XYZ file of C-alpha atoms in Angstrom:
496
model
C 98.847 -157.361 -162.441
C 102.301 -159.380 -163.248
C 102.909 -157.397 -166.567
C 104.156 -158.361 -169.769
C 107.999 -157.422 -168.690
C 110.474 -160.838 -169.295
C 109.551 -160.844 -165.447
C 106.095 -160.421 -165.582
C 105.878 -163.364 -168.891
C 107.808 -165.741 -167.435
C 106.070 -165.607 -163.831
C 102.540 -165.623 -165.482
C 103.555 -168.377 -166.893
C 104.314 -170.664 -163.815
C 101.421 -169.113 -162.003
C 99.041 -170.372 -164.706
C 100.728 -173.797 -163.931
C 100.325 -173.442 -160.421
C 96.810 -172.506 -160.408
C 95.856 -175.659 -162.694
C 97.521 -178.311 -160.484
C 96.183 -176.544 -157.592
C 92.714 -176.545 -158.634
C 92.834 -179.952 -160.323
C 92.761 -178.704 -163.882
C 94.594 -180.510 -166.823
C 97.580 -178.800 -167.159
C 99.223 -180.885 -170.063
C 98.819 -177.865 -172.656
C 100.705 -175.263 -170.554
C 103.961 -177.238 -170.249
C 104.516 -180.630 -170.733
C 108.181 -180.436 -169.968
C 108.604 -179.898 -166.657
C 112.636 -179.539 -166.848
C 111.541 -176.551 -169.342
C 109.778 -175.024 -165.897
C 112.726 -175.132 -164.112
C 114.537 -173.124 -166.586
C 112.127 -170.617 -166.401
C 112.291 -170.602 -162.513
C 115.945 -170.009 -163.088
C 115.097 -167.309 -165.356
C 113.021 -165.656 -162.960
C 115.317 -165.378 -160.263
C 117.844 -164.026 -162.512
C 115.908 -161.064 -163.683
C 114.608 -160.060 -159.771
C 118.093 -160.180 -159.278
C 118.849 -157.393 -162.237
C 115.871 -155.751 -161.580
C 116.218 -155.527 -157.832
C 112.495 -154.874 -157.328
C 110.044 -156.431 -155.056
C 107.792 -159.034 -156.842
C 106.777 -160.786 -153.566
C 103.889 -162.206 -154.792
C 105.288 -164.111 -158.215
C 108.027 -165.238 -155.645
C 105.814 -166.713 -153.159
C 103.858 -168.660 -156.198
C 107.443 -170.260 -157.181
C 108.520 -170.388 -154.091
C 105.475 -172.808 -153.272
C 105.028 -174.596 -156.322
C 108.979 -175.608 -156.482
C 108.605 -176.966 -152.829
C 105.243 -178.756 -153.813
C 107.756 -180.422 -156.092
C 105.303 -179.683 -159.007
C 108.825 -179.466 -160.742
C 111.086 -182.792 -161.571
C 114.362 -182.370 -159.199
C 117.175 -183.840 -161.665
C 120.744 -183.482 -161.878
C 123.063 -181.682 -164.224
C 126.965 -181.430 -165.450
C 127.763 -177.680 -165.740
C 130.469 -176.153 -167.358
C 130.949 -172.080 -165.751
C 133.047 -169.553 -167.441
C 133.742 -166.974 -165.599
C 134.427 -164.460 -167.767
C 135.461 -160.948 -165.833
C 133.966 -158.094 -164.290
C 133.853 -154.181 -164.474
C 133.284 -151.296 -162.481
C 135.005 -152.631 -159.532
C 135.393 -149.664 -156.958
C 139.078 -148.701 -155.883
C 140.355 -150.586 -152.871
C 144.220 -149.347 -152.718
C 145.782 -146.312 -151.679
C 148.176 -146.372 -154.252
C 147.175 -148.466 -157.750
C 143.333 -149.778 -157.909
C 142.721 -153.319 -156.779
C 144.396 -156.690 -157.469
C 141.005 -158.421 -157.696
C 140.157 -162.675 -157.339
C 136.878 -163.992 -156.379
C 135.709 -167.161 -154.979
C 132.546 -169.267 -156.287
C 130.434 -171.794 -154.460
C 127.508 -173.869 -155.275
C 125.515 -174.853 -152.395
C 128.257 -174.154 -150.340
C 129.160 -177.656 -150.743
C 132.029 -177.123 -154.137
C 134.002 -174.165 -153.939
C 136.115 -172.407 -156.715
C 138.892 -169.575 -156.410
C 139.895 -167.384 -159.235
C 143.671 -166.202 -160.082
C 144.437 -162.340 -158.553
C 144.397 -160.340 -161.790
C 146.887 -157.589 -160.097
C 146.098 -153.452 -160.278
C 142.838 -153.709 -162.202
C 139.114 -152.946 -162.169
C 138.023 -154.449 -164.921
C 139.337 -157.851 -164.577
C 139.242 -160.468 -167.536
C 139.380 -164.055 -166.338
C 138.021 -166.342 -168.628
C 138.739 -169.239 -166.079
C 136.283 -172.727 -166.657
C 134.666 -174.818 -163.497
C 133.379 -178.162 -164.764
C 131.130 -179.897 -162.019
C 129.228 -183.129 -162.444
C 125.835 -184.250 -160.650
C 124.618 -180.778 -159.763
C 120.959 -180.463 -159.032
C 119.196 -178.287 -161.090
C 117.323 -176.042 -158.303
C 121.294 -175.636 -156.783
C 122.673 -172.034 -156.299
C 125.776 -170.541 -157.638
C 127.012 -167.909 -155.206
C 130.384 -166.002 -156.143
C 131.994 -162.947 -153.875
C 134.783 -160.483 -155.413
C 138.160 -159.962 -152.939
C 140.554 -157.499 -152.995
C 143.794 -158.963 -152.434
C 145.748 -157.255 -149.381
C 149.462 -158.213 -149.967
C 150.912 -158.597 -146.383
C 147.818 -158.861 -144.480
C 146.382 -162.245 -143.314
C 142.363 -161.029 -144.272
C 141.667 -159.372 -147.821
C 139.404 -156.487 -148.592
C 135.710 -157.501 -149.743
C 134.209 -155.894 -152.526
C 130.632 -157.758 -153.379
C 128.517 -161.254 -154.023
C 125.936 -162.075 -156.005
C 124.367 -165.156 -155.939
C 122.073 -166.799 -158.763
C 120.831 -170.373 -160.197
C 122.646 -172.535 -162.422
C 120.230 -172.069 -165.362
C 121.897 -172.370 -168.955
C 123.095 -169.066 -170.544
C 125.179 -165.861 -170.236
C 124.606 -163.724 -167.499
C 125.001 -160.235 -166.609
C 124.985 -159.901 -162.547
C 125.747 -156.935 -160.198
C 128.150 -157.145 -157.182
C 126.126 -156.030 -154.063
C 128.657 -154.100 -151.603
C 128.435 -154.843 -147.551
C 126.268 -152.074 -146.669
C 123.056 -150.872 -148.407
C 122.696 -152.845 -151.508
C 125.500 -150.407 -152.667
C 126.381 -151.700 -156.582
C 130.078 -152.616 -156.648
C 130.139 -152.970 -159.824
C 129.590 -155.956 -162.918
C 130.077 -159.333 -163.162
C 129.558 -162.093 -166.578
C 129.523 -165.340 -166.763
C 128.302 -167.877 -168.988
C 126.695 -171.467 -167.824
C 126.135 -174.957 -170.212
C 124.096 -177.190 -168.595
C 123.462 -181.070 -169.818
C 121.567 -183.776 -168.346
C 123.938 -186.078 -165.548
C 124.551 -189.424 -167.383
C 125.271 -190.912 -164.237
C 123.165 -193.217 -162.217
C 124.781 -192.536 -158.935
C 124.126 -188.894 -158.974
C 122.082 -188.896 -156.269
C 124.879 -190.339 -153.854
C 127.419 -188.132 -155.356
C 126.751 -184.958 -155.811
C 128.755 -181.868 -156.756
C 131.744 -183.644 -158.302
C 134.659 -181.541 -159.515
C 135.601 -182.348 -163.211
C 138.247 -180.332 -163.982
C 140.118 -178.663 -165.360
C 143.000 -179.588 -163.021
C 144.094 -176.055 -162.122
C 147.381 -175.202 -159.164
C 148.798 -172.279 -157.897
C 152.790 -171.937 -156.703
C 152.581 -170.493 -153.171
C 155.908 -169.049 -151.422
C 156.468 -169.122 -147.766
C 156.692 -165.321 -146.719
C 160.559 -166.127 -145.460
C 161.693 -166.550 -148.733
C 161.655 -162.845 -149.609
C 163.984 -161.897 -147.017
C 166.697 -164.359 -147.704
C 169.354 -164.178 -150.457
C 171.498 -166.495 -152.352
C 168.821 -169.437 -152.209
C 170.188 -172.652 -153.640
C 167.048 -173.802 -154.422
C 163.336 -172.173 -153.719
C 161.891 -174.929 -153.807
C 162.350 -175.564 -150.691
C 159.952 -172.860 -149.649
C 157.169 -173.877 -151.919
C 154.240 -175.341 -151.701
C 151.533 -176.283 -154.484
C 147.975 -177.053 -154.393
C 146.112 -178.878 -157.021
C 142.459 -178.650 -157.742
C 142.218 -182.647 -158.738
C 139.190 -183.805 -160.187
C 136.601 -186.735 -159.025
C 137.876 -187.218 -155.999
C 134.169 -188.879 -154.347
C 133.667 -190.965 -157.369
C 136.942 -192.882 -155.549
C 136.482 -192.048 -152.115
C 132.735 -190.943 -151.606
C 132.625 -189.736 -148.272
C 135.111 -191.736 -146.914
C 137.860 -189.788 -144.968
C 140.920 -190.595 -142.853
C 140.929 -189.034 -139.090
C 143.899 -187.993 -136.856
C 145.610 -190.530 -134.964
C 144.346 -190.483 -131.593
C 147.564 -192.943 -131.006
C 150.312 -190.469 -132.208
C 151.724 -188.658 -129.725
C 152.219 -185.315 -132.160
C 149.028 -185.654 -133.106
C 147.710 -185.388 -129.620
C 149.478 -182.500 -128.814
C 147.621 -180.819 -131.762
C 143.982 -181.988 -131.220
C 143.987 -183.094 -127.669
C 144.020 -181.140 -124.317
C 143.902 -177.353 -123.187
C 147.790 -177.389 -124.644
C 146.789 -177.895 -128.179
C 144.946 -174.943 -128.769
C 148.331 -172.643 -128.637
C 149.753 -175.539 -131.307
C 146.722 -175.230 -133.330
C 147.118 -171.574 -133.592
C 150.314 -171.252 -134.432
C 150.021 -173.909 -136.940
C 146.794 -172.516 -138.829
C 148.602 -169.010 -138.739
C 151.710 -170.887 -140.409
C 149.058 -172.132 -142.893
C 147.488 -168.993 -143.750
C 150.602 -167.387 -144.421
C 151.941 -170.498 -146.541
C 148.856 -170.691 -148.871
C 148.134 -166.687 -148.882
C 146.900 -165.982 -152.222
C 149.231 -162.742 -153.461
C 150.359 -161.575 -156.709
C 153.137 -163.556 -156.124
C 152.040 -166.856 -156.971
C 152.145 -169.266 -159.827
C 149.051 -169.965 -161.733
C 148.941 -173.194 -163.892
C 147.037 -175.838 -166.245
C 147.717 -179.051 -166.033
C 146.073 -180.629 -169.976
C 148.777 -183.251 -170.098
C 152.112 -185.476 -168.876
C 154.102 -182.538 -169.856
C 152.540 -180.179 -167.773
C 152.770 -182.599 -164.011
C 156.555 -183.226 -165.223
C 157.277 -179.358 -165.298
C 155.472 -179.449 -161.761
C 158.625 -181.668 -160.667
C 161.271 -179.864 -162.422
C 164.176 -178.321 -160.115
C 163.422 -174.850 -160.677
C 164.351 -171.848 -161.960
C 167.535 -170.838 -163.847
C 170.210 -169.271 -162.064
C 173.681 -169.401 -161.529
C 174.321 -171.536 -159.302
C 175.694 -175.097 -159.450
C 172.249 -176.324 -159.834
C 171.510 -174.476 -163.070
C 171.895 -177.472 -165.482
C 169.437 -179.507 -163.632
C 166.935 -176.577 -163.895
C 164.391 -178.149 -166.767
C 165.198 -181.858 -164.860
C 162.921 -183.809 -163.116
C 164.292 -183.297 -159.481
C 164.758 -186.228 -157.590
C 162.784 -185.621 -154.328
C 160.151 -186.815 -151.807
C 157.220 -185.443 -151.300
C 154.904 -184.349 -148.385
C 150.963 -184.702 -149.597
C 147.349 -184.478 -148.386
C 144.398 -184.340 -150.219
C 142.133 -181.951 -148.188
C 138.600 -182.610 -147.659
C 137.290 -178.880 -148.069
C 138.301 -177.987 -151.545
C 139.428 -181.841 -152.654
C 142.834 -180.150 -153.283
C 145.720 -181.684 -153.501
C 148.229 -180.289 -151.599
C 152.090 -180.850 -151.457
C 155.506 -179.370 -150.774
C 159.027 -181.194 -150.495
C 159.372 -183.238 -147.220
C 162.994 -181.142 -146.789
C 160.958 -178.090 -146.940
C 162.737 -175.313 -145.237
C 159.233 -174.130 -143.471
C 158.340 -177.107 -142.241
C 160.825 -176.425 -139.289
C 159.253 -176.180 -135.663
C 155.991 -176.968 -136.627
C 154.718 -180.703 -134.906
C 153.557 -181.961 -138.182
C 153.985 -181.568 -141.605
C 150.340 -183.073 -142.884
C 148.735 -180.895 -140.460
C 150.419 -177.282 -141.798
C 149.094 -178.603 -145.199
C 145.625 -179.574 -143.921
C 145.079 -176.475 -141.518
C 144.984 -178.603 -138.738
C 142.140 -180.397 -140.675
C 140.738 -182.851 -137.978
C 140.273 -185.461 -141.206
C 141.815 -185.668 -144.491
C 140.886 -187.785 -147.443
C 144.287 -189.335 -147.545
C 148.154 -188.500 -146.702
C 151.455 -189.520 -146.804
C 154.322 -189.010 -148.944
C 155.244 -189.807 -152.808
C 158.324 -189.226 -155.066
C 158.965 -189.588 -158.844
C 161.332 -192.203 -160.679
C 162.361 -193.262 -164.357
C 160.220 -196.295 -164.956
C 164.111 -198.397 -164.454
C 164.172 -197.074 -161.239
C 166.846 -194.087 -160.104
C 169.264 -196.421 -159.361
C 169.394 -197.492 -163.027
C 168.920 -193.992 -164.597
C 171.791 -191.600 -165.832
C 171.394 -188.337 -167.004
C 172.239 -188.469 -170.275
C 168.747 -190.074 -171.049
C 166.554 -187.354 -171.772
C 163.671 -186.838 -169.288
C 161.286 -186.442 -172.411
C 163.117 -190.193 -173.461
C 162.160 -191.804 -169.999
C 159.279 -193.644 -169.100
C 158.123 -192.095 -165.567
C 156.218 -193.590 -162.529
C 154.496 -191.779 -159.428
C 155.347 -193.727 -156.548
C 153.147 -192.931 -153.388
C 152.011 -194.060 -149.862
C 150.280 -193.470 -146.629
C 153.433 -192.454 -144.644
C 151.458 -189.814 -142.482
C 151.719 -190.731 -138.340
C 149.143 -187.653 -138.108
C 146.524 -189.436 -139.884
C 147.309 -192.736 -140.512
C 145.206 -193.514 -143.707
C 143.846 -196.354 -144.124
C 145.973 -198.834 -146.471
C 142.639 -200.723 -148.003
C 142.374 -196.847 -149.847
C 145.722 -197.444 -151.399
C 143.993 -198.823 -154.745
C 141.880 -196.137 -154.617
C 143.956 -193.801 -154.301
C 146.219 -194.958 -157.024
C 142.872 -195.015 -159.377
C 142.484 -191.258 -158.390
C 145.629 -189.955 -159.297
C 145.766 -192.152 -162.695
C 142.877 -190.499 -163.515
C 143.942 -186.577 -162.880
C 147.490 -187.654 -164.643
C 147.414 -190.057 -167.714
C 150.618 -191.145 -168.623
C 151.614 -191.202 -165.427
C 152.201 -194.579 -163.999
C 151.027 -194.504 -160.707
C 152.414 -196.918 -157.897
C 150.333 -197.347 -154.289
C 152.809 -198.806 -151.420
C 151.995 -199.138 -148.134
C 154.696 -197.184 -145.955
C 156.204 -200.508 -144.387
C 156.739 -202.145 -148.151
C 160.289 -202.356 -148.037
C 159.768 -202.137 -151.880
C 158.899 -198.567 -151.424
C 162.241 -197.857 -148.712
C 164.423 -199.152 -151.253
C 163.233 -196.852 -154.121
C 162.866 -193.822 -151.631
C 166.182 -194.417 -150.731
C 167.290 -194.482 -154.183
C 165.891 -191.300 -155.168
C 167.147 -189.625 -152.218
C 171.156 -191.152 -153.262
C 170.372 -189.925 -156.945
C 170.046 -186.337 -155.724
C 172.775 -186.229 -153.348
C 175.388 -188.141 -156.169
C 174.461 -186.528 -159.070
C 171.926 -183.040 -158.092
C 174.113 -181.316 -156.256
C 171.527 -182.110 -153.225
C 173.198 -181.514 -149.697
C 172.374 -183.911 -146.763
C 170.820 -180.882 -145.009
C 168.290 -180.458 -147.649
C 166.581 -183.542 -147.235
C 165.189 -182.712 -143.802
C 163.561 -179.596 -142.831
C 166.027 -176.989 -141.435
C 167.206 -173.107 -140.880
C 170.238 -171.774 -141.849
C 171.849 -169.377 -138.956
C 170.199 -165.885 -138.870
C 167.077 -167.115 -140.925
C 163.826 -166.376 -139.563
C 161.787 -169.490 -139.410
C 158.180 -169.858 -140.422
C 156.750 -170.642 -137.258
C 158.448 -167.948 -135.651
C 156.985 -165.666 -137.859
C 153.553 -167.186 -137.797
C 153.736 -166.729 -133.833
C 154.491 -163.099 -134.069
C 151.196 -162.795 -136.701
C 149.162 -164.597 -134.064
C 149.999 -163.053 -131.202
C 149.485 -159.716 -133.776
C 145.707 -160.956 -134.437
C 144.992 -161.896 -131.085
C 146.082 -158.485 -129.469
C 143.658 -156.509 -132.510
C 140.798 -158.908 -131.234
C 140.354 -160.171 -135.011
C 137.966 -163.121 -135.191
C 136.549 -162.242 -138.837
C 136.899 -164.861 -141.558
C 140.415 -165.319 -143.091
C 140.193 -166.525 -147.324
C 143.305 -168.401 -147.965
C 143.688 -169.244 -151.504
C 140.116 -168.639 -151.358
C 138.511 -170.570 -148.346
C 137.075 -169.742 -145.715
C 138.961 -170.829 -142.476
């Protein structure tokens, strides 16, 4: 007997469905909204995932009839709040744990919290908007310590459960005998997908447009930095990026001589290495990072201001937008977009700079390079116009010998970025427009006349005594390699 538990109700319920489509039996007056079945599927699952008991034979019945496809298969736009969790166990010798967790649905979208730092009862209250999601999809999320100067980070428990509508109150399952590892909530909306192409496009990100601040692990032992920037990276969580590209993607150069050495022949597995190890440790997710929004024009200009306040001779230009080019890809993992300035002090030694951003990615959705200007061009601009005053424009291209994009994407990927950044006038160029050498070039004067910008800082380069990036990232691999480690690294929360 099923019972009259929530369990036991809402399984009798599909069974009696079942049982009169299997046997031919008009089944109009036990549900005659079959979206309303699914929900109670959903429901199902969630409470043999409280209750943790074995109800093999109300399973099997779903199992069946949901693969019968007794049940309409539609698509969905959910909006997840994660909300926080409790309980967690204690994963540091000294403080309690600096907690983040990483979601997936389907394994095909993945989403990584912010480290909430020396807590077990962490309060997020983060949003994951995703269009086109079918309804029978699974929403799998796993809790990470963060371990602040090691390349792998403590696990603490998953749970996984369906994307039915409502708030939900899960437990963390440890590594080793169902162990609880504590409490998780989380709270799902679910409405009907408006769009016709669902089917061809599934699992589309729709915001919001989140990025994190990343330091290269150098930067800590240096002092009297002109500008940190330099060792910075960002990587921003943009939003639709199939409903431009679809699956479309842009593959190395098999005609670029760096990019050989990095994908071709028994030599370019010690270059991979070293450059995925550079990677790890560029876009480690610590307590050190910068967490971020992005709601409006304000918030991308502040992205492109020239950084902090200090005392140096660049302190005026601190709440500026900085003259500077740009380094870009947009990944084809995590649809991240994923940038750093092209003088970037870690980009030195490494044999390209779209493939330390892409994790030696073996495709990309698109790469090149892109810098900001007044609307009149830098050439035209003075300072004492107000940034807030100025009109501003995003120019950007497919200057990227690793990959090569394609320049027929240009439009599209102008539409993209329009999109993720109203008010932002975007400009596509392909990297032989001499329109788009002229204003690089002009950017690149405007810094060094009127920034304060040395000659050294637009190209990559170390300063005597500094250790570089890839050195260190050698001395890490050759570290992993000697300890035999070949379990899965998280960097900024996926799986490499």
């Amino acid at each position: 007997m099923i019972g009259q538990t929530p369990l036991g109700r809402s399984t009798a319920a599909v069974v009696k469905l079942y049982t009169a489509e299997l046997y031919g039996e008009d089944s109009g007056h036990l549900c005659r909204d079959k979206a309303l079945m699914s929900h109670i599927v959903g429901s199902i699952h969630d409470v043999v995932q409280r209750a943790r008991g074995p109800v093999q034979g109300a399973a099997a019945a779903v199992e069946e009839f949901t693969e019968e496809k007794r049940l309409d298969k539609h698509f969905v736009d959910l909006t997840i709040q994660f909300i926080g969790a409790s309980g967690l166990p204690k994963m540091d010798v000294v403080g309690t744990a600096d907690p983040y967790f990483v979601a997936k649905l389907d394994s095909q979208l993945s989403f990584v919290s912010t480290v909430k730092p020396n807590t077990l009862s962490p309060v997020w209250n983060e949003l994951w908007k995703v269009k086109n999601v079918p309804n029978t999809a699974s929403l799998v999320v796993e809790v990470l310590d963060k371990d602040n100067g090691n390349i792998t980070d403590d696990y603490v428990g998953k749970f996984d459960t369906t994307v039915a509508e409502g708030a939900k109150e899960l437990t963390l399952e440890g590594p080793s005998l169902r162990r609880n590892r504590g409490t998780f909530w989380l709270k799902i909306d679910s409405v009907p997908s408006t769009d016709a192409k669902a089917e061809s496009r599934q699992y589309i990100f729709d915001g919001p447009i989140r990025y994190s601040r990343h330091f290269s692990p150098t930067v800590g032992r240096l002092t009297n930095i002109n500008d940190a920037r330099l060792y910075s990276t960002w990587k921003v969580y943009i939003k639709g990026v199939r409903m431009f590209f679809g699956d479309t993607v842009q593959h190395w150069n098999r005609n670029y001589k760096a990019a050989q050495a990095i994908f071709q022949g028994p030599a370019s597995i010690a270059v991979r290495s070293t450059i995925q190890a550079g990677h790890r440790m560029l876009y480690a997710r610590t307590t050190r990072n910068g967490f971020g929004v992005i709601n409006g024009l304000e918030d991308i200009l502040q992205l492109l201001h020239g950084g902090k306040e200090s005392t140096g001779s660049r302190s005026q230009f601190a709440h500026r937008i900085k003259p500077a080019v740009y380094t870009y890809i947009i990944a084809v993992d995590d649809d991240s977009f994923r940038f750093s300035e092209t003088g970037a002090a870690f980009f030195v030694d490494f044999a390209s700079k779209h493939a330390l951003h892409s994790n030696c990615a073996e495709a990309v959705r698109y790469s090149g390079e892109f810098h900001p200007r007044p609307e009149c061009g830098w050439e035209n601009f003075s300072d004492d116009t107000p940034d807030d005053q100025a009109a501003w424009q995003l120019v950007i291209d497919n200057n990227s010998g690793t990959y090569s994009p394609d320049p027929m994407m240009l439009p599209d990927l102008q539409g993209l970025l329009q999109y993720n950044f109203p008010g932002f006038k975007v400009i596509a160029l392909d990297f032989n427009d001499p329109r788009l050498a002229q204003s690089r070039e002009a950017c690149r004067a405007y810094a060094l006349a009127h920034r304060g910008v040395s000659n050294d800082d637009l190209q990559p380069h170390a300063r005597t005594g500094e250790e570089t990036l890839s050195h260190s990232a050698q001395m890490h691999n050759g570290e992993g390699e000697q300890a035999g480690a070949e379990e899965p690294v998280v960097e900024d929360g996926t799986s490499v």
